[in-house]
Coordinates of C-alpha atoms in Angstrom, one line a residue:
X1 CA -12.6 7.6 -23.2
X2 CA -10.4 8.6 -26.1
X3 CA -7.1 6.9 -26.5
X4 CA -4.2 9.0 -27.9
X5 CA -1.5 6.9 -29.5
X6 CA -2.5 3.8 -27.6
X7 CA -1.9 5.6 -24.2
X8 CA -4.6 5.9 -21.5
X9 CA -4.7 9.3 -19.7
X10 CA -4.8 8.6 -16.0
X11 CA -5.7 5.7 -13.7
X12 CA -6.5 5.8 -10.0
X13 CA -4.5 3.5 -7.6
X14 CA -5.3 2.8 -4.0
X15 CA -2.0 1.6 -2.6
X16 CA -3.2 -0.1 0.5
X17 CA -1.3 -1.6 3.5
X18 CA -2.8 -5.1 3.0
X19 CA -4.7 -4.8 -0.4
X20 CA -4.4 -2.5 -3.4
X21 CA -6.9 -1.6 -6.0
X22 CA -6.8 0.1 -9.4
X23 CA -9.6 1.8 -11.4
X24 CA -10.2 3.8 -14.5
X25 CA -12.8 6.1 -16.0
X26 CA -14.2 4.4 -19.1
X27 CA -17.5 4.3 -21.0
X28 CA -18.6 7.3 -19.0
X29 CA -18.2 5.5 -15.6
X30 CA -15.6 4.2 -13.2
X31 CA -14.5 0.6 -13.8
X32 CA -12.6 -1.3 -11.1
X33 CA -9.8 -3.3 -12.9
X34 CA -9.5 -7.0 -12.0
X35 CA -6.1 -8.6 -11.5
X36 CA -4.8 -11.6 -13.3
X37 CA -6.8 -13.9 -11.0
X38 CA -10.1 -12.0 -11.8
X39 CA -10.2 -10.4 -8.3
X40 CA -10.8 -6.7 -7.8
X41 CA -8.3 -6.2 -5.0
X42 CA -4.7 -7.5 -4.9
X43 CA -2.6 -8.3 -1.8
X44 CA 0.1 -5.7 -1.2
X45 CA 2.7 -8.4 -0.9
X46 CA 6.0 -9.2 -2.5
X47 CA 8.0 -12.4 -2.2
X48 CA 11.5 -13.5 -3.3
X49 CA 12.4 -17.1 -4.1
X50 CA 15.5 -18.9 -5.4
X51 CA 14.2 -18.4 -9.0
X52 CA 11.9 -15.4 -9.2
X53 CA 10.0 -12.5 -7.7
X54 CA 6.3 -12.9 -6.9
X55 CA 3.8 -10.1 -6.4
X56 CA 0.2 -10.1 -5.1
X57 CA -1.7 -13.4 -4.7
X58 CA 1.2 -15.5 -5.9
X59 CA 3.3 -14.1 -3.1
X60 CA 0.7 -14.7 -0.4
X61 CA 0.1 -18.3 -1.6
X62 CA 3.7 -19.3 -0.8
X63 CA 4.1 -17.1 2.4
X64 CA 3.8 -20.0 5.0
X65 CA 6.8 -21.9 3.5
X66 CA 8.9 -18.8 2.7
X67 CA 8.0 -16.2 5.5
X68 CA 11.4 -14.6 5.8
X69 CA 11.4 -13.5 2.2
X70 CA 7.7 -12.6 1.9
X71 CA 7.3 -8.8 2.4
X72 CA 4.1 -7.2 3.5
X73 CA 3.0 -4.0 5.4
X74 CA 5.6 -1.9 3.4
X75 CA 3.3 1.0 3.7
X76 CA 3.8 1.0 7.5
X77 CA 7.5 1.6 6.8
X78 CA 7.4 4.2 4.0
X79 CA 8.7 7.6 5.0
X80 CA 9.3 6.6 8.6
X81 CA 12.4 6.4 10.8
X82 CA 13.8 3.0 11.8
X83 CA 13.9 4.2 15.4
X84 CA 10.1 4.9 15.4
X85 CA 8.6 3.1 18.4
X86 CA 5.7 1.8 16.2
X87 CA 8.2 0.3 13.7
X88 CA 10.2 -1.4 16.6
X89 CA 6.9 -2.9 17.8
X90 CA 6.1 -4.2 14.3
X91 CA 9.5 -5.7 13.8
X92 CA 8.9 -8.1 16.7
X93 CA 5.9 -9.6 14.8
X94 CA 7.2 -9.5 11.2
X95 CA 8.8 -12.7 9.9
X96 CA 11.0 -10.8 7.6
X97 CA 14.1 -8.8 8.6
X98 CA 14.1 -5.0 8.8
X99 CA 17.4 -3.2 9.6
X100 CA 18.7 0.3 10.2
X101 CA 20.1 1.8 7.0
X102 CA 23.1 3.2 9.0
X103 CA 26.3 2.4 7.2
X104 CA 24.5 2.5 3.9
X105 CA 24.2 6.2 3.8
X106 CA 20.6 6.0 5.0
X107 CA 20.9 6.6 8.7
X108 CA 17.7 5.8 10.6
X109 CA 15.9 4.7 7.4
X110 CA 14.4 1.2 7.6
X111 CA 15.7 -1.3 5.0
X112 CA 14.0 -4.7 4.3
X113 CA 16.3 -7.7 3.9
X114 CA 15.5 -10.6 1.7
X115 CA 17.3 -13.4 -0.2
X116 CA 16.8 -13.4 -3.9
X117 CA 18.5 -15.9 -6.1
X118 CA 20.9 -16.9 -3.2
X119 CA 21.9 -13.3 -2.7
X120 CA 21.0 -11.1 0.2
X121 CA 19.3 -7.9 -1.0
X122 CA 18.4 -4.8 0.9
X123 CA 15.2 -3.0 -0.3
X124 CA 13.8 0.4 0.7
X125 CA 10.1 0.6 1.5
X126 CA 9.8 2.7 -1.7
X127 CA 11.2 -0.2 -3.8
X128 CA 8.7 -2.7 -2.4
X129 CA 5.8 -0.3 -2.9
X130 CA 7.0 0.4 -6.4
X131 CA 6.9 -3.3 -7.2
X132 CA 3.2 -3.4 -6.1
X133 CA 2.4 -0.2 -8.1
X134 CA 4.1 -1.7 -11.1
X135 CA 1.9 -4.8 -10.8
X136 CA -1.2 -2.6 -10.6
X137 CA 0.0 -0.7 -13.7
X138 CA 0.4 -4.0 -15.6
X139 CA -3.1 -5.1 -14.7
X140 CA -4.4 -1.8 -16.0
X141 CA -2.5 -2.1 -19.3
X142 CA -3.7 -5.7 -19.8
X143 CA -7.3 -4.6 -19.1
X144 CA -7.2 -1.5 -21.3
X145 CA -5.0 -2.8 -24.1
X146 CA -2.8 0.3 -24.1
X147 CA 0.2 1.9 -22.3
X148 CA -0.5 3.5 -18.9
X149 CA 1.9 6.1 -17.7
X150 CA -0.1 8.6 -15.6
X151 CA -1.7 7.8 -12.3
X152 CA -3.3 9.3 -9.2
X153 CA -2.1 7.5 -6.1
X154 CA -4.0 7.8 -2.8
X155 CA -2.4 8.1 0.7
X156 CA -3.9 8.3 4.2
X157 CA -5.0 11.8 5.0
X158 CA -2.7 11.8 8.0
X159 CA 0.4 10.9 6.0
X160 CA 3.1 13.5 6.6
X161 CA 5.4 15.2 4.1
X162 CA 8.0 12.5 4.2
X163 CA 5.5 9.7 3.6
X164 CA 3.9 11.6 0.7
X165 CA 7.2 12.3 -0.9
X166 CA 8.2 8.6 -0.5
X167 CA 5.0 7.4 -2.1
X168 CA 5.5 9.7 -5.0
X169 CA 9.1 8.3 -5.4
X170 CA 7.6 4.8 -5.4
X171 CA 5.4 5.8 -8.3
X172 CA 8.3 7.2 -10.2
X173 CA 10.3 3.9 -9.7
X174 CA 7.3 2.0 -11.0
X175 CA 7.5 3.9 -14.2
X176 CA 4.4 6.1 -13.4
X177 CA 4.0 9.8 -13.7
X178 CA 2.2 10.6 -10.5
X179 CA 0.1 13.5 -11.5
X180 CA -1.5 13.9 -8.1
X181 CA -1.4 12.5 -4.6
X182 CA -4.9 12.7 -2.9
X183 CA -6.1 11.7 0.5
X184 CA -7.9 8.3 0.8
X185 CA -11.0 9.5 2.6
X186 CA -11.3 12.4 0.2
X187 CA -11.3 10.0 -2.7
X188 CA -13.9 7.9 -0.9
X189 CA -16.0 11.1 -0.4
X190 CA -15.9 11.7 -4.2
X191 CA -17.1 8.1 -4.8
X192 CA -19.9 8.8 -2.3
X193 CA -20.7 12.2 -3.8
X194 CA -21.1 10.7 -7.3
X195 CA -23.1 7.7 -5.9
X196 CA -25.6 10.0 -4.3
X197 CA -25.8 12.3 -7.3
X198 CA -25.3 15.3 -5.2
X199 CA -23.4 16.9 -8.1
X200 CA -26.5 16.6 -10.4
X201 CA -29.8 18.5 -10.5
X202 CA -28.0 21.8 -9.7
X203 CA -26.8 20.2 -6.4
X204 CA -29.4 22.0 -4.2
X205 CA -28.8 19.7 -1.2
X206 CA -25.9 20.3 1.1
X207 CA -24.6 17.4 3.2
X208 CA -22.0 17.1 5.9
X209 CA -20.4 13.7 5.5
X210 CA -18.1 12.0 7.9
X211 CA -15.8 9.5 6.1
X212 CA -14.7 6.8 8.5
X213 CA -11.8 5.1 6.8
X214 CA -10.3 2.2 8.7
X215 CA -8.1 0.0 6.5
X216 CA -5.5 -2.6 7.1
X217 CA -2.8 -0.4 8.5
X218 CA -4.0 3.2 8.6
X219 CA -7.0 5.1 10.0
X220 CA -8.4 8.4 8.8
X221 CA -11.5 10.5 9.6
X222 CA -12.5 13.3 7.3
X223 CA -15.4 15.7 7.6
X224 CA -16.5 16.7 4.1
X225 CA -19.1 19.2 3.0
X226 CA -20.7 18.3 -0.4
X227 CA -22.7 21.1 -2.1
X228 CA -23.4 22.0 -5.7
X229 CA -20.7 19.6 -7.0
X230 CA -18.1 21.0 -4.6
X231 CA -16.5 18.4 -2.3
X232 CA -14.8 20.5 0.4
X233 CA -12.8 18.9 3.2
X234 CA -13.5 20.6 6.5
X235 CA -11.2 18.7 8.8
X236 CA -9.1 15.6 8.9
X237 CA -7.8 13.5 11.8
X238 CA -6.3 10.0 12.0
X239 CA -3.5 7.7 12.8
X240 CA -1.0 6.4 10.2
X241 CA -0.3 3.3 12.3
X242 CA -3.7 1.9 13.3
X243 CA -5.8 -0.6 11.4
X244 CA -6.7 -4.2 10.8
X245 CA -3.1 -5.4 11.1
X246 CA -3.0 -4.1 14.7
X247 CA -6.2 -6.1 15.5
X248 CA -4.6 -9.2 14.0
X249 CA -1.4 -8.5 16.1
X250 CA -3.4 -8.5 19.3
X251 CA -4.8 -12.0 18.4
X252 CA -1.4 -13.3 17.4
X253 CA 0.1 -12.0 20.7
X254 CA -2.7 -13.6 22.7
X255 CA -2.2 -16.9 20.9
X256 CA 1.6 -16.8 21.4
X257 CA 1.0 -16.4 25.2
X258 CA -1.5 -19.2 25.2
X259 CA 0.8 -21.5 23.4
X260 CA 3.6 -20.7 25.8
X261 CA 1.3 -21.3 28.8
X262 CA 0.1 -24.6 27.5
X263 CA 3.3 -26.1 26.1
X264 CA 6.1 -24.0 27.8
X265 CA 7.5 -23.0 24.4
X266 CA 8.0 -19.5 23.0
X267 CA 7.2 -19.2 19.2
X268 CA 7.6 -15.5 19.0
X269 CA 11.0 -15.9 17.3
X270 CA 9.9 -18.4 14.7
X271 CA 8.8 -16.8 11.4
X272 CA 7.0 -19.8 9.9
X273 CA 4.9 -20.4 13.1
X274 CA 4.1 -16.6 13.3
X275 CA 3.2 -16.4 9.6
X276 CA 0.7 -19.3 10.0
X277 CA -0.7 -17.8 13.2
X278 CA -1.1 -14.4 11.5
X279 CA -3.0 -15.9 8.6
X280 CA -5.3 -17.8 11.0
X281 CA -5.8 -14.7 13.1
X282 CA -6.8 -12.6 10.0
X283 CA -9.2 -15.3 8.9
X284 CA -10.7 -15.4 12.4
X285 CA -11.2 -11.6 12.4
X286 CA -13.1 -11.8 9.1
X287 CA -15.3 -14.6 10.3
X288 CA -16.1 -12.7 13.6
X289 CA -17.7 -9.9 11.5
X290 CA -20.5 -12.3 10.7
X291 CA -20.3 -15.0 13.4
X292 CA -20.3 -14.8 17.2
X293 CA -17.2 -17.1 17.5
X294 CA -14.7 -19.1 15.5
X295 CA -11.8 -21.5 16.0
X296 CA -8.1 -21.1 15.3
X297 CA -6.9 -24.6 14.6
X298 CA -3.4 -25.1 13.3
X299 CA -1.8 -28.5 12.8
X300 CA 1.9 -28.9 13.8
X301 CA 2.3 -25.2 14.5
X302 CA 5.7 -25.7 16.2
X303 CA 7.8 -28.7 16.8
X304 CA 5.0 -31.0 15.8
X305 CA 2.6 -29.5 18.4
X306 CA -0.9 -28.7 17.3
X307 CA -2.6 -25.5 18.4
X308 CA -6.3 -24.9 18.9
X309 CA -8.2 -22.1 20.6
X310 CA -11.7 -20.5 20.3
X311 CA -11.9 -16.8 19.7
X312 CA -15.3 -15.3 20.5
X313 CA -16.4 -11.9 19.3
X314 CA -16.4 -10.8 22.9
X315 CA -12.8 -11.9 23.4
X316 CA -11.7 -10.2 20.2
X317 CA -13.4 -7.0 21.3
X318 CA -11.8 -7.1 24.7
X319 CA -8.4 -7.6 23.2
X320 CA -8.9 -4.5 20.9
X321 CA -11.2 -2.3 22.9
X322 CA -8.5 0.4 23.6
X323 CA -7.9 0.6 19.9
X324 CA -11.6 0.8 19.1
X325 CA -11.9 3.7 21.7
X326 CA -9.0 5.4 20.0
X327 CA -10.9 5.4 16.8
X328 CA -13.9 7.1 18.4
X329 CA -11.6 9.7 20.1
X330 CA -10.3 10.5 16.6
X331 CA -13.8 11.0 15.3
X332 CA -14.5 13.5 18.2
X333 CA -11.2 15.3 17.5
X334 CA -12.2 15.7 13.8
X335 CA -15.6 17.2 14.8
X336 CA -13.9 19.5 17.2
X337 CA -11.4 20.7 14.6
X338 CA -14.3 21.4 12.2
X339 CA -16.3 23.2 15.0
X340 CA -19.2 20.9 14.3
X341 CA -21.6 19.0 16.6
X342 CA -22.4 15.3 16.1
X343 CA -26.0 16.2 15.2
X344 CA -24.7 18.3 12.3
X345 CA -23.4 15.2 10.5
X346 CA -25.8 14.0 7.8
X347 CA -24.1 10.8 6.8
X348 CA -21.4 8.5 8.2
X349 CA -19.7 6.7 5.3
X350 CA -17.8 3.5 6.1
X351 CA -14.6 2.9 4.1
X352 CA -11.9 0.2 4.5
X353 CA -12.2 -3.5 5.3
X354 CA -11.9 -3.0 9.1
X355 CA -14.9 -0.8 9.1
X356 CA -16.9 -4.0 8.8
X357 CA -16.1 -5.0 12.4
X358 CA -19.5 -5.0 14.3
X359 CA -18.2 -3.4 17.5
X360 CA -16.8 -0.5 15.6
X361 CA -20.1 0.0 13.7
X362 CA -22.0 -0.2 17.0
X363 CA -19.8 2.4 18.7
X364 CA -20.2 4.7 15.7
X365 CA -24.0 4.4 15.9
X366 CA -23.9 5.1 19.6
X367 CA -21.7 8.1 19.0
X368 CA -24.1 9.5 16.5
X369 CA -27.2 8.5 18.5
X370 CA -28.4 5.6 16.4
X371 CA -27.8 7.2 12.9
X372 CA -27.8 4.6 10.1
X373 CA -24.3 4.1 8.7
X374 CA -23.9 4.5 5.0
X375 CA -22.7 1.4 3.2
X376 CA -23.6 2.4 -0.4
X377 CA -20.0 2.6 -1.4
X378 CA -17.9 -0.5 -1.5
X379 CA -15.5 -0.3 1.5
X380 CA -12.6 -2.0 -0.4
X381 CA -13.1 -0.2 -3.7
X382 CA -14.3 3.3 -2.8
X383 CA -10.9 4.9 -2.6
X384 CA -9.7 3.6 -6.0
X385 CA -13.2 4.5 -7.4
X386 CA -12.7 8.1 -6.2
X387 CA -9.2 8.3 -7.4
X388 CA -10.3 7.2 -10.9
X389 CA -13.1 9.8 -10.8
X390 CA -10.6 12.5 -9.9
X391 CA -8.3 11.3 -12.7
X392 CA -11.2 11.7 -15.1
X393 CA -11.7 15.3 -13.9
X394 CA -8.0 16.1 -14.4
X395 CA -8.1 14.5 -17.9
X396 CA -11.2 16.4 -18.9
X397 CA -13.0 13.3 -20.0
X398 CA -16.6 12.0 -19.3
X399 CA -19.7 14.0 -18.8
X400 CA -21.1 12.7 -15.5
X401 CA -18.3 14.2 -13.5
X402 CA -18.3 17.7 -15.0
X403 CA -18.7 20.4 -12.4
X404 CA -17.2 18.4 -9.5
X405 CA -14.6 20.4 -7.6
X406 CA -12.3 18.9 -5.0
X407 CA -11.1 21.1 -2.1
X408 CA -8.7 19.3 0.2
X409 CA -6.8 20.4 3.4
X410 CA -3.4 19.8 5.0
X411 CA -3.6 17.4 7.9
X412 CA -0.8 18.8 10.1
X413 CA 0.5 22.3 11.1
X414 CA 3.8 23.4 9.5
X415 CA 6.2 25.8 10.8
X416 CA 9.7 26.5 12.1
X417 CA 11.5 26.7 15.5
X418 CA 12.2 30.1 17.1
X419 CA 14.1 31.2 20.2
X420 CA 13.3 29.0 23.2
X421 CA 12.7 26.0 20.9
X422 CA 9.1 27.1 20.4
X423 CA 7.0 26.0 17.4
X424 CA 6.1 29.0 15.2
X425 CA 3.3 27.9 12.9
X426 CA 3.2 29.2 9.4
X427 CA 0.5 27.0 7.9
X428 CA -2.1 25.8 10.4
X429 CA -3.6 22.3 10.2
X430 CA -6.8 21.9 8.1
X431 CA -5.8 24.8 5.8
X432 CA -7.2 24.4 2.2
X433 CA -4.6 23.2 -0.3
X434 CA -2.8 24.1 -2.4
X435 CA -1.7 27.1 -0.3
X436 CA 1.2 29.5 0.1
X437 CA 1.9 31.4 3.3
X438 CA 4.6 33.8 4.4
X439 CA 6.0 34.8 7.8
X440 CA 8.6 37.5 8.6
X441 CA 11.4 36.6 11.0
X442 CA 14.2 38.7 12.5
X443 CA 17.6 37.9 13.9
X444 CA 17.7 37.2 17.7
X445 CA 21.3 38.2 18.3
X446 CA 23.7 41.0 17.3
X447 CA 26.0 40.6 14.3
X448 CA 24.4 37.4 13.0
X449 CA 25.6 36.5 9.5
X450 CA 23.9 33.1 9.1
X451 CA 20.6 31.6 10.3
X452 CA 19.5 27.9 10.4
X453 CA 15.8 27.3 9.9
X454 CA 14.4 24.0 11.2
X455 CA 11.2 22.9 9.5
X456 CA 8.7 21.0 11.6
X457 CA 5.2 19.5 11.3
X458 CA 2.9 18.8 14.2
X459 CA 0.7 20.3 16.9
X460 CA 3.1 20.5 20.0
X461 CA 4.2 23.8 21.5
X462 CA 7.8 22.7 21.8
X463 CA 9.3 22.4 18.3
X464 CA 11.4 19.3 19.1
X465 CA 8.3 17.4 20.2
X466 CA 7.1 17.7 16.6
X467 CA 8.3 15.9 13.4
X468 CA 11.5 17.4 12.0
X469 CA 11.2 17.5 8.2
X470 CA 14.6 19.1 7.6
X471 CA 16.6 22.2 7.9
X472 CA 18.4 24.8 5.8
X473 CA 20.9 27.5 6.3
X474 CA 20.8 31.0 5.0
X475 CA 24.1 32.9 5.2
X476 CA 26.3 35.6 3.7
X477 CA 24.3 38.7 4.8
X478 CA 26.1 41.6 6.5
X479 CA 26.2 41.7 10.4
X480 CA 23.7 44.0 12.0
X481 CA 22.1 44.6 15.5
X482 CA 19.5 42.0 16.5
X483 CA 16.1 42.6 15.0
X484 CA 17.4 44.6 12.0
X485 CA 18.0 41.7 9.6
X486 CA 14.7 40.3 8.4
X487 CA 13.7 37.1 6.6
X488 CA 10.6 36.4 4.5
X489 CA 10.0 32.7 4.9
X490 CA 7.5 31.1 2.5
X491 CA 5.9 27.7 3.0
X492 CA 4.3 26.5 -0.2
X493 CA 2.1 23.3 -0.2
X494 CA 1.2 21.9 -3.6
X495 CA -1.8 19.9 -4.7
X496 CA -0.2 16.7 -3.5
X497 CA 0.2 18.1 0.0
X498 CA 4.0 18.2 -0.4
X499 CA 5.9 21.1 1.1
X500 CA 8.4 23.4 -0.5
X501 CA 10.2 26.2 1.4
X502 CA 11.9 29.4 0.3
X503 CA 13.5 32.2 2.2
X504 CA 14.5 35.8 1.3
X505 CA 16.8 38.1 3.2
X506 CA 14.9 41.4 2.9
X507 CA 17.8 43.9 3.2
X508 CA 19.9 42.5 0.3
X509 CA 17.0 40.9 -1.5
X510 CA 18.9 37.7 -1.7
X511 CA 16.3 34.9 -2.3
X512 CA 16.9 31.2 -2.3
X513 CA 14.6 28.3 -3.2
X514 CA 15.2 25.8 -0.5
X515 CA 15.1 22.0 -1.0
X516 CA 14.6 20.4 2.4
X517 CA 17.1 17.7 3.2
X518 CA 14.8 15.0 4.5
X519 CA 16.0 13.5 7.8
X520 CA 14.1 10.3 7.1
X521 CA 16.7 9.5 4.4
X522 CA 14.6 10.4 1.4
X523 CA 15.9 8.8 -1.8
X524 CA 18.2 11.1 -3.9
X525 CA 17.6 11.6 -7.6
X526 CA 20.6 9.3 -8.3
X527 CA 19.2 6.6 -6.0
X528 CA 15.9 6.7 -7.7
X529 CA 17.5 6.4 -11.1
X530 CA 19.6 3.4 -9.8
X531 CA 16.5 1.7 -8.4
X532 CA 14.6 2.3 -11.7
X533 CA 17.4 0.5 -13.5
X534 CA 17.2 -2.3 -11.0
X535 CA 13.4 -2.4 -11.4
X536 CA 14.0 -2.9 -15.2
X537 CA 16.3 -5.8 -14.3
X538 CA 13.6 -7.4 -12.1
X539 CA 11.1 -6.8 -14.9
X540 CA 13.4 -8.6 -17.4
X541 CA 13.9 -11.5 -14.9
X542 CA 10.2 -11.7 -14.3
X543 CA 9.5 -11.9 -18.1
X544 CA 12.3 -14.5 -18.5
X545 CA 10.7 -16.6 -15.8
X546 CA 7.2 -16.2 -17.3
X547 CA 8.4 -17.4 -20.7
X548 CA 10.1 -20.4 -19.0
X549 CA 6.9 -21.3 -17.1
X550 CA 4.9 -20.9 -20.3
X551 CA 7.3 -23.2 -22.1
X552 CA 7.1 -25.8 -19.3
X553 CA 3.3 -25.6 -19.3
X554 CA 3.2 -26.0 -23.1
X555 CA 5.3 -29.2 -22.8
X556 CA 3.1 -30.6 -20.0
X557 CA -0.1 -29.7 -21.8
X558 CA 1.0 -31.4 -25.1
X559 CA 2.2 -34.5 -23.2
X560 CA -1.0 -34.7 -21.2
X561 CA -3.1 -34.5 -24.4
X562 CA -1.2 -37.4 -26.0
X563 CA -1.4 -39.4 -22.8
X564 CA -5.2 -38.8 -22.6
X565 CA -5.6 -39.9 -26.2
X566 CA -3.5 -43.0 -25.8
X567 CA -5.4 -44.1 -22.7
X568 CA -8.9 -43.0 -23.8
X569 CA -11.6 -45.7 -24.1
X570 CA -13.5 -43.6 -26.7
X571 CA -12.9 -43.2 -30.4
X572 CA -9.2 -42.6 -31.2
X573 CA -6.9 -42.9 -34.3
X574 CA -5.8 -46.5 -35.1
X575 CA -2.0 -47.2 -34.6
X576 CA 0.0 -50.3 -34.3
X577 CA 0.8 -51.8 -31.0
X578 CA 4.5 -51.1 -31.5
X579 CA 3.9 -47.4 -32.2
X580 CA 1.5 -47.2 -29.3
X581 CA 4.1 -48.8 -26.9
X582 CA 6.8 -46.4 -28.1
X583 CA 4.5 -43.4 -27.6
X584 CA 3.6 -44.5 -24.1
X585 CA 7.2 -44.9 -23.2
X586 CA 8.1 -41.5 -24.6
X587 CA 5.3 -39.8 -22.7
X588 CA 6.2 -41.6 -19.5
X589 CA 9.9 -40.5 -20.0
X590 CA 8.7 -36.9 -20.5
X591 CA 6.7 -37.0 -17.2
X592 CA 9.7 -38.4 -15.4
X593 CA 11.9 -35.7 -16.8
X594 CA 9.5 -33.0 -15.9
X595 CA 9.3 -34.3 -12.3
X596 CA 13.1 -34.3 -12.1
X597 CA 13.9 -30.9 -13.5
X598 CA 13.8 -27.6 -11.5
X599 CA 12.7 -24.3 -12.8
X600 CA 15.9 -22.9 -11.3
X601 CA 18.2 -25.0 -13.5
X602 CA 16.2 -25.5 -16.7
X603 CA 16.0 -22.8 -19.3
X604 CA 13.1 -21.8 -21.6
X605 CA 15.0 -23.2 -24.6
X606 CA 15.4 -26.6 -23.0
X607 CA 11.7 -26.9 -22.5
X608 CA 11.1 -25.8 -26.0
X609 CA 13.6 -28.3 -27.4
X610 CA 12.0 -31.1 -25.4
X611 CA 8.6 -30.1 -26.8
X612 CA 9.9 -30.1 -30.4
X613 CA 11.5 -33.5 -29.9
X614 CA 8.2 -34.8 -28.5
X615 CA 6.2 -33.4 -31.4
X616 CA 8.5 -35.0 -33.9
X617 CA 8.0 -38.4 -32.3
X618 CA 4.2 -38.0 -31.9
X619 CA 3.7 -36.1 -35.2
X620 CA 1.6 -38.7 -37.1
X621 CA -0.6 -39.6 -34.1
X622 CA -1.0 -35.9 -33.1
X623 CA -2.0 -34.9 -36.7
X624 CA -4.8 -37.5 -36.6
X625 CA -6.0 -36.0 -33.3
X626 CA -5.9 -32.5 -34.8
X627 CA -3.1 -31.3 -32.5

């Protein structure tokens, strides 16, 4: 891949509910980029402490002692209303605080509350997601040795307009130019398509592939036709609030009930106990994918009381059977939308960590009459892999991916309300995108001089039963009898699946481009700019803390080397007993000082000065050691 001015063209980011992954096309292939710990996926977790902000594995590692300020599952909040029933259910199990943005100019928008440097801060889900994206960006830049500005970000296929816009805003806050938003199962299908080499050898084979994508917090099913290098999505279905987190929650709830029954104590309002229980439940779920049973054993879970219980695979399946069946119903719905029989599906591709659950695999096999499930693509990396592949196509680089064409669809019907509060669909679900469709409407009453259009997405007949995206008003046209004034309303969906609406009054020819006012409290341009400025502040704080930690480690490392040399039984430089005694006393004093200082109160310069002083005292001895 060619580098222009030290800048890499486009990376692919899978922004997951529980884990995120980043990849790039390089050396004529996709490379999954490891994080700073060498792992190929990174927890989608952010934590705030008295001194700094932690992202990824560092945030997870301190979660049990700082649960109220450790934020996860932000993807479940992004683009949603605070009043959403699913959000209200989640809040009961989250150790961190989520409030309604009412009073902050963000009515019915969820805001996450955390303490940072002894100050209460309120974060939008976009801000938390941006912090994770920024971390993925930094991993890519460290790996590639250049600046990364452009990215493709994946979202669940069933994400609505608000959620897609909010994800794009998060990318902007993270300092990324989001060149495309693509659906997660579609990205996985691209990874599968390349893996099976269907795009090569003139692509004579046609395959109908069902992508079953069950992740940590979202679930998608996509039916994709792959032929002659074209990856065409036939239909999508899913649930943006169903995944591994829900399976964990069922186990947590069961354990809370069991603890209350055994010890007469309710731990549902205690964040630390719930965090430890959640961690143990997630580990148990993973173990049960390969073992018939496992134990949840937690010392001093609450008020010094130990908790222990056995979770069998059968018990886990019983707790979640209704959710598993919901997954299979979604598969059937996708087939129905594509007008396809189960026997017409050539391959079933598993994507997402939760697709490893044995019961789900068994139910899928039963559904497709014993068909082998495809596991050739890595379930945790397939989405980022496909996003990087699509990024390469857009960038015009590489040779293996030439000729691949991606054709995606819109997951939900879009339209407006008409007389009687009926839903008038302008763009039906599963329409190929990008797309642009028009509909003519007329006035319903005499002498109308203004009309309000309400824009909805969903499949219900009654408009108010669907998701209200926003509304706009067209006014200023002359009064006329009903039916005489006509409006040409245009719904335009771009390649990201994001909707733009325009309307034209046909008599006067007055046309306006309409910007939908998002009822979910979408961030304004000014708010995004403010948050970007704050993000730079956090970045500066992070860099300051990093330098302080490095200075502290340099001091500890130097002191340890001198201490090891002084106490070594092997060959070492000859020094007098007086000098040796003084050096030992100095090193001991340094260790005592290090134990007594706090990262919150000690600056980088203090550690550096302490190191300089130590080096002056140990200079002769250190030079003989080659330090």
